[in-house]
Structures are given as structure tokens and as C-alpha cells.
GROMACS .gro file of C-alpha atoms in nm:
model
  384
    1UNK     CA    1  12.484   7.663   6.436
    2UNK     CA    2  12.187   7.602   6.633
    3UNK     CA    3  12.070   7.613   6.960
    4UNK     CA    4  11.888   7.323   7.139
    5UNK     CA    5  11.566   7.472   7.289
    6UNK     CA    6  11.485   7.171   7.475
    7UNK     CA    7  11.851   7.240   7.681
    8UNK     CA    8  11.735   7.531   7.844
    9UNK     CA    9  11.634   7.478   8.201
   10UNK     CA   10  11.542   7.733   8.458
   11UNK     CA   11  11.456   7.607   8.810
   12UNK     CA   12  11.327   7.829   9.079
   13UNK     CA   13  11.533   7.794   9.413
   14UNK     CA   14  11.637   8.041   9.705
   15UNK     CA   15  11.971   8.129   9.799
   16UNK     CA   16  12.106   8.283  10.131
   17UNK     CA   17  11.980   8.628  10.042
   18UNK     CA   18  11.628   8.600  10.010
   19UNK     CA   19  11.527   8.877   9.793
   20UNK     CA   20  11.726   8.726   9.466
   21UNK     CA   21  11.613   8.437   9.258
   22UNK     CA   22  11.873   8.205   9.152
   23UNK     CA   23  11.823   7.984   8.852
   24UNK     CA   24  12.022   7.657   8.717
   25UNK     CA   25  12.062   7.721   8.330
   26UNK     CA   26  12.195   7.494   8.051
   27UNK     CA   27  12.194   7.538   7.674
   28UNK     CA   28  12.388   7.320   7.420
   29UNK     CA   29  12.518   7.509   7.062
   30UNK     CA   30  12.539   7.224   6.785
   31UNK     CA   31  12.597   7.222   6.405
   32UNK     CA   32  12.403   7.010   6.158
   33UNK     CA   33  12.627   6.805   5.921
   34UNK     CA   34  12.567   6.564   5.621
   35UNK     CA   35  12.723   6.222   5.696
   36UNK     CA   36  12.689   5.896   5.514
   37UNK     CA   37  12.700   5.556   5.653
   38UNK     CA   38  12.755   5.246   5.464
   39UNK     CA   39  12.486   4.945   5.459
   40UNK     CA   40  12.534   4.580   5.390
   41UNK     CA   41  12.331   4.556   5.081
   42UNK     CA   42  12.171   4.897   4.975
   43UNK     CA   43  12.520   5.062   4.938
   44UNK     CA   44  12.544   5.408   5.113
   45UNK     CA   45  12.294   5.605   5.308
   46UNK     CA   46  12.294   5.990   5.388
   47UNK     CA   47  12.170   6.168   5.709
   48UNK     CA   48  12.202   6.466   5.924
   49UNK     CA   49  12.426   6.439   6.211
   50UNK     CA   50  12.424   6.724   6.503
   51UNK     CA   51  12.767   6.784   6.600
   52UNK     CA   52  12.758   6.944   6.955
   53UNK     CA   53  13.006   7.255   6.962
   54UNK     CA   54  12.954   7.402   7.302
   55UNK     CA   55  12.795   7.302   7.624
   56UNK     CA   56  12.720   7.573   7.882
   57UNK     CA   57  12.620   7.526   8.258
   58UNK     CA   58  12.599   7.824   8.473
   59UNK     CA   59  12.374   7.935   8.798
   60UNK     CA   60  12.267   8.326   8.724
   61UNK     CA   61  12.061   8.554   8.901
   62UNK     CA   62  11.738   8.628   8.714
   63UNK     CA   63  11.555   8.861   8.962
   64UNK     CA   64  11.437   8.954   9.276
   65UNK     CA   65  11.115   8.837   9.467
   66UNK     CA   66  10.923   9.052   9.718
   67UNK     CA   67  10.904   8.880  10.044
   68UNK     CA   68  10.607   8.882  10.275
   69UNK     CA   69  10.645   9.076  10.603
   70UNK     CA   70  10.743   8.850  10.897
   71UNK     CA   71  10.748   8.544  10.711
   72UNK     CA   72  11.033   8.225  10.726
   73UNK     CA   73  11.244   8.440  10.470
   74UNK     CA   74  11.197   8.790  10.635
   75UNK     CA   75  11.458   8.946  10.834
   76UNK     CA   76  11.172   9.080  11.062
   77UNK     CA   77  11.133   8.694  11.200
   78UNK     CA   78  11.435   8.720  11.364
   79UNK     CA   79  11.371   9.018  11.564
   80UNK     CA   80  11.242   8.935  11.907
   81UNK     CA   81  11.057   9.259  11.954
   82UNK     CA   82  10.876   9.448  11.719
   83UNK     CA   83  10.731   9.821  11.647
   84UNK     CA   84  10.383   9.719  11.703
   85UNK     CA   85  10.238   9.429  11.900
   86UNK     CA   86   9.935   9.392  11.681
   87UNK     CA   87  10.118   9.400  11.333
   88UNK     CA   88  10.147   9.012  11.284
   89UNK     CA   89  10.272   9.062  10.926
   90UNK     CA   90  10.133   8.891  10.612
   91UNK     CA   91  10.152   9.174  10.380
   92UNK     CA   92  10.436   9.305  10.117
   93UNK     CA   93  10.616   9.636  10.091
   94UNK     CA   94  10.655   9.758   9.752
   95UNK     CA   95  10.800  10.098   9.683
   96UNK     CA   96  10.692  10.211  10.025
   97UNK     CA   97  10.334  10.117  10.023
   98UNK     CA   98  10.179   9.804  10.197
   99UNK     CA   99  10.013   9.550   9.977
  100UNK     CA  100   9.816   9.276  10.068
  101UNK     CA  101   9.695   9.005   9.848
  102UNK     CA  102   9.322   8.930   9.866
  103UNK     CA  103   9.228   8.555   9.854
  104UNK     CA  104   9.103   8.428   9.547
  105UNK     CA  105   8.821   8.181   9.534
  106UNK     CA  106   8.765   7.920   9.232
  107UNK     CA  107   8.407   7.865   9.073
  108UNK     CA  108   8.278   7.564   9.253
  109UNK     CA  109   7.919   7.639   9.308
  110UNK     CA  110   7.557   7.514   9.349
  111UNK     CA  111   7.253   7.669   9.236
  112UNK     CA  112   7.015   7.487   9.473
  113UNK     CA  113   6.794   7.711   9.690
  114UNK     CA  114   6.770   7.495   9.995
  115UNK     CA  115   7.052   7.502  10.210
  116UNK     CA  116   7.006   7.146  10.392
  117UNK     CA  117   6.961   6.989  10.051
  118UNK     CA  118   7.292   7.149   9.942
  119UNK     CA  119   7.499   7.028  10.243
  120UNK     CA  120   7.375   6.672  10.246
  121UNK     CA  121   7.259   6.586   9.953
  122UNK     CA  122   7.398   6.798   9.654
  123UNK     CA  123   7.716   6.889   9.812
  124UNK     CA  124   8.014   6.686   9.675
  125UNK     CA  125   8.367   6.903   9.731
  126UNK     CA  126   8.461   7.245   9.943
  127UNK     CA  127   8.567   7.539   9.766
  128UNK     CA  128   8.912   7.612   9.746
  129UNK     CA  129   9.093   7.957   9.831
  130UNK     CA  130   9.433   8.045   9.649
  131UNK     CA  131   9.645   8.232   9.886
  132UNK     CA  132   9.936   8.438   9.827
  133UNK     CA  133  10.174   8.173   9.746
  134UNK     CA  134   9.973   8.031   9.456
  135UNK     CA  135   9.913   8.385   9.342
  136UNK     CA  136  10.292   8.482   9.338
  137UNK     CA  137  10.372   8.165   9.211
  138UNK     CA  138  10.141   8.203   8.874
  139UNK     CA  139  10.257   8.562   8.807
  140UNK     CA  140  10.619   8.457   8.875
  141UNK     CA  141  10.608   8.177   8.610
  142UNK     CA  142  10.456   8.413   8.335
  143UNK     CA  143  10.793   8.660   8.397
  144UNK     CA  144  11.008   8.360   8.382
  145UNK     CA  145  10.872   8.264   8.065
  146UNK     CA  146  10.880   8.620   7.906
  147UNK     CA  147  11.280   8.599   8.027
  148UNK     CA  148  11.304   8.297   7.870
  149UNK     CA  149  11.167   8.376   7.542
  150UNK     CA  150  11.398   8.711   7.524
  151UNK     CA  151  11.711   8.511   7.621
  152UNK     CA  152  11.653   8.229   7.351
  153UNK     CA  153  11.584   8.514   7.061
  154UNK     CA  154  11.937   8.687   7.182
  155UNK     CA  155  12.113   8.371   7.147
  156UNK     CA  156  11.957   8.292   6.809
  157UNK     CA  157  12.035   8.651   6.709
  158UNK     CA  158  12.414   8.599   6.741
  159UNK     CA  159  12.413   8.237   6.602
  160UNK     CA  160  12.288   8.365   6.292
  161UNK     CA  161  12.553   8.618   6.253
  162UNK     CA  162  12.817   8.361   6.289
  163UNK     CA  163  12.901   8.511   6.621
  164UNK     CA  164  13.048   8.331   6.918
  165UNK     CA  165  12.817   8.266   7.208
  166UNK     CA  166  12.898   8.471   7.496
  167UNK     CA  167  12.784   8.408   7.870
  168UNK     CA  168  12.448   8.324   7.996
  169UNK     CA  169  12.467   8.635   8.212
  170UNK     CA  170  12.497   8.856   7.880
  171UNK     CA  171  12.160   8.722   7.754
  172UNK     CA  172  11.966   8.712   8.080
  173UNK     CA  173  11.797   9.034   8.157
  174UNK     CA  174  11.721   9.026   8.515
  175UNK     CA  175  11.498   9.344   8.528
  176UNK     CA  176  11.221   9.143   8.314
  177UNK     CA  177  11.119   8.958   8.648
  178UNK     CA  178  11.180   9.213   8.906
  179UNK     CA  179  10.996   9.500   8.713
  180UNK     CA  180  10.704   9.283   8.612
  181UNK     CA  181  10.681   9.152   9.005
  182UNK     CA  182  10.702   9.534   9.093
  183UNK     CA  183  10.449   9.633   8.839
  184UNK     CA  184  10.169   9.371   8.922
  185UNK     CA  185  10.220   9.508   9.302
  186UNK     CA  186  10.211   9.863   9.219
  187UNK     CA  187   9.938   9.886   8.913
  188UNK     CA  188   9.743   9.612   9.058
  189UNK     CA  189   9.688   9.464   8.737
  190UNK     CA  190   9.802   9.082   8.736
  191UNK     CA  191   9.835   8.796   8.474
  192UNK     CA  192   9.508   8.617   8.355
  193UNK     CA  193   9.489   8.240   8.493
  194UNK     CA  194   9.371   8.131   8.154
  195UNK     CA  195   9.361   8.406   7.918
  196UNK     CA  196   9.738   8.507   7.813
  197UNK     CA  197   9.660   8.865   7.673
  198UNK     CA  198   9.426   8.972   7.940
  199UNK     CA  199   9.496   9.103   8.338
  200UNK     CA  200   9.268   9.062   8.603
  201UNK     CA  201   9.233   9.367   8.899
  202UNK     CA  202   9.128   9.315   9.259
  203UNK     CA  203   9.401   9.082   9.333
  204UNK     CA  204   9.620   9.316   9.549
  205UNK     CA  205   9.512   9.622   9.758
  206UNK     CA  206   9.675   9.896   9.953
  207UNK     CA  207   9.675   9.810  10.316
  208UNK     CA  208   9.556  10.081  10.539
  209UNK     CA  209   9.674  10.070  10.925
  210UNK     CA  210   9.469  10.342  11.073
  211UNK     CA  211   9.402  10.092  11.362
  212UNK     CA  212   9.458   9.729  11.429
  213UNK     CA  213   9.081   9.623  11.377
  214UNK     CA  214   9.085   9.778  11.030
  215UNK     CA  215   9.415   9.581  10.924
  216UNK     CA  216   9.275   9.253  11.051
  217UNK     CA  217   8.952   9.317  10.842
  218UNK     CA  218   9.145   9.426  10.552
  219UNK     CA  219   9.337   9.103  10.543
  220UNK     CA  220   9.080   8.834  10.597
  221UNK     CA  221   8.869   8.969  10.311
  222UNK     CA  222   8.818   8.733  10.004
  223UNK     CA  223   8.732   8.807   9.623
  224UNK     CA  224   8.570   8.583   9.377
  225UNK     CA  225   8.732   8.652   9.042
  226UNK     CA  226   8.439   8.650   8.760
  227UNK     CA  227   8.378   8.845   8.439
  228UNK     CA  228   8.130   9.116   8.439
  229UNK     CA  229   8.017   9.038   8.096
  230UNK     CA  230   7.859   8.738   8.179
  231UNK     CA  231   7.587   8.597   8.420
  232UNK     CA  232   7.739   8.616   8.765
  233UNK     CA  233   7.409   8.594   8.962
  234UNK     CA  234   7.518   8.207   9.109
  235UNK     CA  235   7.860   8.353   9.215
  236UNK     CA  236   7.728   8.574   9.455
  237UNK     CA  237   7.536   8.289   9.652
  238UNK     CA  238   7.709   8.151   9.973
  239UNK     CA  239   7.871   7.821   9.865
  240UNK     CA  240   7.759   7.502  10.115
  241UNK     CA  241   8.103   7.465  10.263
  242UNK     CA  242   8.138   7.791  10.365
  243UNK     CA  243   7.843   7.831  10.607
  244UNK     CA  244   7.980   7.948  10.935
  245UNK     CA  245   8.328   8.024  10.781
  246UNK     CA  246   8.270   8.304  10.586
  247UNK     CA  247   8.011   8.612  10.657
  248UNK     CA  248   7.800   8.661  10.346
  249UNK     CA  249   7.632   8.943  10.512
  250UNK     CA  250   7.934   9.181  10.566
  251UNK     CA  251   8.000   9.223  10.163
  252UNK     CA  252   8.085   9.531   9.963
  253UNK     CA  253   7.811   9.754   9.758
  254UNK     CA  254   7.756   9.800   9.416
  255UNK     CA  255   7.917   9.551   9.136
  256UNK     CA  256   8.106   9.378   9.372
  257UNK     CA  257   7.827   9.278   9.617
  258UNK     CA  258   7.815   8.892   9.715
  259UNK     CA  259   8.185   8.853   9.530
  260UNK     CA  260   8.384   9.040   9.815
  261UNK     CA  261   8.327   8.858  10.181
  262UNK     CA  262   8.507   8.834  10.503
  263UNK     CA  263   8.669   8.531  10.673
  264UNK     CA  264   8.590   8.457  11.018
  265UNK     CA  265   8.815   8.582  11.278
  266UNK     CA  266   8.936   8.212  11.383
  267UNK     CA  267   8.946   8.076  11.036
  268UNK     CA  268   9.275   7.932  10.894
  269UNK     CA  269   9.323   7.867  10.546
  270UNK     CA  270   9.497   7.532  10.487
  271UNK     CA  271   9.842   7.500  10.303
  272UNK     CA  272  10.007   7.215  10.120
  273UNK     CA  273  10.131   7.003  10.428
  274UNK     CA  274  10.163   6.632  10.343
  275UNK     CA  275  10.235   6.425  10.041
  276UNK     CA  276   9.983   6.160   9.989
  277UNK     CA  277  10.260   5.855  10.047
  278UNK     CA  278  10.331   5.994  10.374
  279UNK     CA  279   9.966   6.018  10.495
  280UNK     CA  280   9.887   5.685  10.364
  281UNK     CA  281  10.181   5.519  10.604
  282UNK     CA  282   9.979   5.683  10.899
  283UNK     CA  283   9.693   5.521  10.777
  284UNK     CA  284   9.827   5.186  10.836
  285UNK     CA  285   9.865   5.237  11.195
  286UNK     CA  286   9.472   5.287  11.209
  287UNK     CA  287   9.393   4.938  11.048
  288UNK     CA  288   9.383   5.040  10.673
  289UNK     CA  289   9.361   4.761  10.475
  290UNK     CA  290   9.556   4.763  10.133
  291UNK     CA  291   9.343   4.788   9.791
  292UNK     CA  292   9.424   4.480   9.579
  293UNK     CA  293   9.385   4.530   9.204
  294UNK     CA  294   9.151   4.214   9.141
  295UNK     CA  295   8.793   4.143   9.101
  296UNK     CA  296   8.774   3.882   9.380
  297UNK     CA  297   8.791   4.118   9.660
  298UNK     CA  298   8.494   4.133   9.849
  299UNK     CA  299   8.366   4.505   9.950
  300UNK     CA  300   8.076   4.391  10.147
  301UNK     CA  301   8.052   4.555  10.487
  302UNK     CA  302   8.346   4.772  10.422
  303UNK     CA  303   8.412   5.128  10.394
  304UNK     CA  304   8.638   5.291  10.116
  305UNK     CA  305   8.905   5.529  10.232
  306UNK     CA  306   8.993   5.843  10.004
  307UNK     CA  307   9.259   6.050  10.041
  308UNK     CA  308   9.229   6.382   9.836
  309UNK     CA  309   8.983   6.175   9.585
  310UNK     CA  310   9.228   5.871   9.555
  311UNK     CA  311   9.085   5.556   9.630
  312UNK     CA  312   9.360   5.442   9.860
  313UNK     CA  313   9.229   5.133  10.058
  314UNK     CA  314   8.938   4.969  10.302
  315UNK     CA  315   8.875   4.945  10.654
  316UNK     CA  316   8.633   4.726  10.814
  317UNK     CA  317   8.517   4.947  11.120
  318UNK     CA  318   8.504   5.319  11.023
  319UNK     CA  319   8.426   5.450  11.339
  320UNK     CA  320   8.726   5.317  11.508
  321UNK     CA  321   8.930   5.397  11.199
  322UNK     CA  322   8.785   5.772  11.212
  323UNK     CA  323   8.866   5.786  11.623
  324UNK     CA  324   9.225   5.673  11.591
  325UNK     CA  325   9.287   5.921  11.311
  326UNK     CA  326   9.137   6.183  11.486
  327UNK     CA  327   9.320   6.090  11.790
  328UNK     CA  328   9.642   6.112  11.618
  329UNK     CA  329   9.576   6.462  11.494
  330UNK     CA  330   9.541   6.594  11.824
  331UNK     CA  331   9.827   6.440  11.944
  332UNK     CA  332  10.012   6.615  11.686
  333UNK     CA  333  10.132   6.260  11.521
  334UNK     CA  334   9.962   6.393  11.192
  335UNK     CA  335   9.923   6.756  11.103
  336UNK     CA  336   9.627   6.941  11.254
  337UNK     CA  337   9.538   7.080  10.907
  338UNK     CA  338   9.426   6.710  10.782
  339UNK     CA  339   9.029   6.710  10.750
  340UNK     CA  340   8.856   6.390  10.817
  341UNK     CA  341   8.487   6.314  10.717
  342UNK     CA  342   8.317   5.988  10.759
  343UNK     CA  343   8.014   5.956  10.554
  344UNK     CA  344   7.789   5.674  10.713
  345UNK     CA  345   7.554   5.686  10.397
  346UNK     CA  346   7.796   5.627  10.117
  347UNK     CA  347   8.002   5.385  10.332
  348UNK     CA  348   8.333   5.640  10.275
  349UNK     CA  349   8.601   5.823  10.477
  350UNK     CA  350   8.732   6.130  10.309
  351UNK     CA  351   9.037   6.285  10.403
  352UNK     CA  352   9.190   6.578  10.264
  353UNK     CA  353   9.537   6.730  10.291
  354UNK     CA  354   9.529   6.975   9.974
  355UNK     CA  355   9.575   7.360  10.033
  356UNK     CA  356   9.291   7.617  10.021
  357UNK     CA  357   9.051   7.480  10.241
  358UNK     CA  358   8.890   7.683  10.528
  359UNK     CA  359   8.922   7.527  10.843
  360UNK     CA  360   8.787   7.657  11.187
  361UNK     CA  361   8.904   7.545  11.538
  362UNK     CA  362   8.695   7.276  11.723
  363UNK     CA  363   8.700   7.265  12.083
  364UNK     CA  364   8.659   6.916  12.251
  365UNK     CA  365   8.515   6.952  12.589
  366UNK     CA  366   8.512   6.646  12.827
  367UNK     CA  367   8.294   6.573  13.133
  368UNK     CA  368   8.142   6.895  13.126
  369UNK     CA  369   7.825   6.884  13.364
  370UNK     CA  370   7.630   7.160  13.178
  371UNK     CA  371   7.653   6.927  12.869
  372UNK     CA  372   7.539   6.637  13.036
  373UNK     CA  373   7.244   6.846  13.190
  374UNK     CA  374   7.159   6.977  12.864
  375UNK     CA  375   7.110   6.650  12.682
  376UNK     CA  376   6.889   6.546  12.974
  377UNK     CA  377   6.654   6.823  12.918
  378UNK     CA  378   6.740   6.996  13.245
  379UNK     CA  379   6.843   7.323  13.093
  380UNK     CA  380   6.673   7.510  12.816
  381UNK     CA  381   6.765   7.821  12.624
  382UNK     CA  382   6.602   8.055  12.856
  383UNK     CA  383   6.832   7.939  13.135
  384UNK     CA  384   7.137   8.053  12.954
   0.00000   0.00000   0.00000
């Protein structure tokens, strides 16, 4: 008898108890038999036939997942009044200790020394940050694969001995995922995103709540994960897309100098807000022209529209297009985390909706007398 490895499906979902992970698991047990088929001219032909013996489908609980304090899944979200008004949540409690995940940065650097040259000419894309959701998803995927391999080996052991296959709960060890996540938070050693046998540190730190200011500063730290064995000089420099959003002066001493930075107090890291198809439907209301797959369409005097790097259409008046889309964003018709950039030099309008972008608030002030006087050079810097 054999176990079909392709029939094992493990899905991640959430049930009513937010601390548990539920999986929809199925597997097929079959045997291989030699069969014959009669052909018209060549006689008989033998082949191997797979005969299905058992087909199992079951929903099992395969582990427990730590929940962020005051998140949508946390019980404290429903509490009207908390213990401390300065406690906004955003951390995990593991074995009585408060753990906080430091944002990780991806390597996307520019070696240009001139800031203006980097921002205006050399800058192509913003650097992305990985939040606790992405980090926890990668760590959870590693432990799920480990539990899956253990379960398949246990099933194959019973099949080789010609024993009956038991229920899925008998082979699934839920402690692998639960203890793996708990060990990652406790030891602060997480799985490497690219190397299977290596671990990385600095992802999780113990949160100190001596005063609210220290807690806020600790939770807004970002860390750049690099290998200290190679050249890391360029990684310590400030990225052009982070000017005015990340303080590059307030950093750690020693080997982490320039790798650990602090976010601004008003910064917001974007999440995955909308699918590309849904945002394109809103763009048609702003006079977006459909991109045709032919060579006869004229692109003269038209600007290209890009959504997360994908060319989705054209527009005749990019100024009016951007103004209408920003007006929809201020009226909350589209999510406020959408980033809109008009590049007049290249004739492009770039729209970003992906996760990991650093955003800061923009205060739009209309009909302010001081601004009009400042444009008319009535006031100078010494007057303020």
C-alpha cells in the first residue's frame, strides 16, 4: 500500500477560539496492481493500476498561535477600559514576558553619495518593511512543513508494516507548531528566510514598560538584517525613500550602528489593503483608458498608469487624473494607504497599494493667510 503525498493538504484558517489553528487535511491510501488491456492489433498490454483503498478527510487542530495584544483576535479588544491608557498593544505575551517584533528591512540600497541625485534620478522604488504579520507567517510556514513531514513519515511507517491506517489525529503532533513558535519568541532565534539550516536573531526583543515614552520608542525600532561576515557598509546608510520618515541619527552603538533605526512618531507602515482588480475599477472613474494589446494604439501625449509596477492603462491629462484620485482618497472612497506619484519627466503615474511602505500624514491647509503672504515674500524666516 502507498500514501499519495500530493493528497495531503494543510490550510491555515482561524476558528472561534483564536488561540488555535485548524487545518483541512486529506490523504488517499492506494495499492498498485498489475492489469492487462486488450488492444486491437498488438494483443495484450500490461500496466500498473492504482487502486484506491481509503480516502480520508478531516479537520484537525495542529497548534496554537500567539495573538498580538489588542488586535482584532485579542479578547482585550472588546474591553472598554484597560489597565493603562498609554498601553496601545501591538506586542505579544509569551510565558509571562512581553515580546515585540522589530520591523525588518529588505536590501534595496543606492550607493550614490548625493541625496538629490539619489532621490530625483537614481531612486526607482521605495524600501519595504516587514511587519509582525509577515514575520509570523514565515515562521509558521516552517513549522507547518516540519509537522507535515513528521506526519507523512508516521503514516508511511504503518503502511510498510501492512497495518491499518488510523485517524489523522493520531499522526498529527500539534506540539511541533506550538512549541516551535513559543521557542522562537523565547530564544529570539527565528528561521532564516533563505537558508534552511540557519537562524537569525534580533527579530524579537523583550519589551520594557518602565514609562510610556520608552515603550513607544522600543516599539518603533527597525532593524536591518544583514550578515556581519561580508560588506555591510552600504546597509548602514539612509535609503532615499526614508528621508523624513526614519531618524538615522538615533541609532545603536557598536556593530548595530546604522542598522537599528527609529520610525517617526507619526509614521504608519502600510498593509495589504486592496487587490489590484478592485483598485483598477476605481481608476476608470478617474478617466482611465484601457490598455489595448495591439501596435496601432498611439501613445503620444498620454501618460502611463502603473499599479504596483504593472502597466494597467493610459490617461490623457495626468494632472486631472491624480487630482481626482487624491480627492477620492480624502473622501475615503479608496483606502487612505494608497500612494499616488505623478512623474512628469517620464510621463508616468505610479500607484502603490502593497504592504511595507512607510507613510506619513500630509496636512492639507486651504485659504491660510500666512501661506499666501509667505508666497508673496511678505514674511521671512526671522518673522516666525
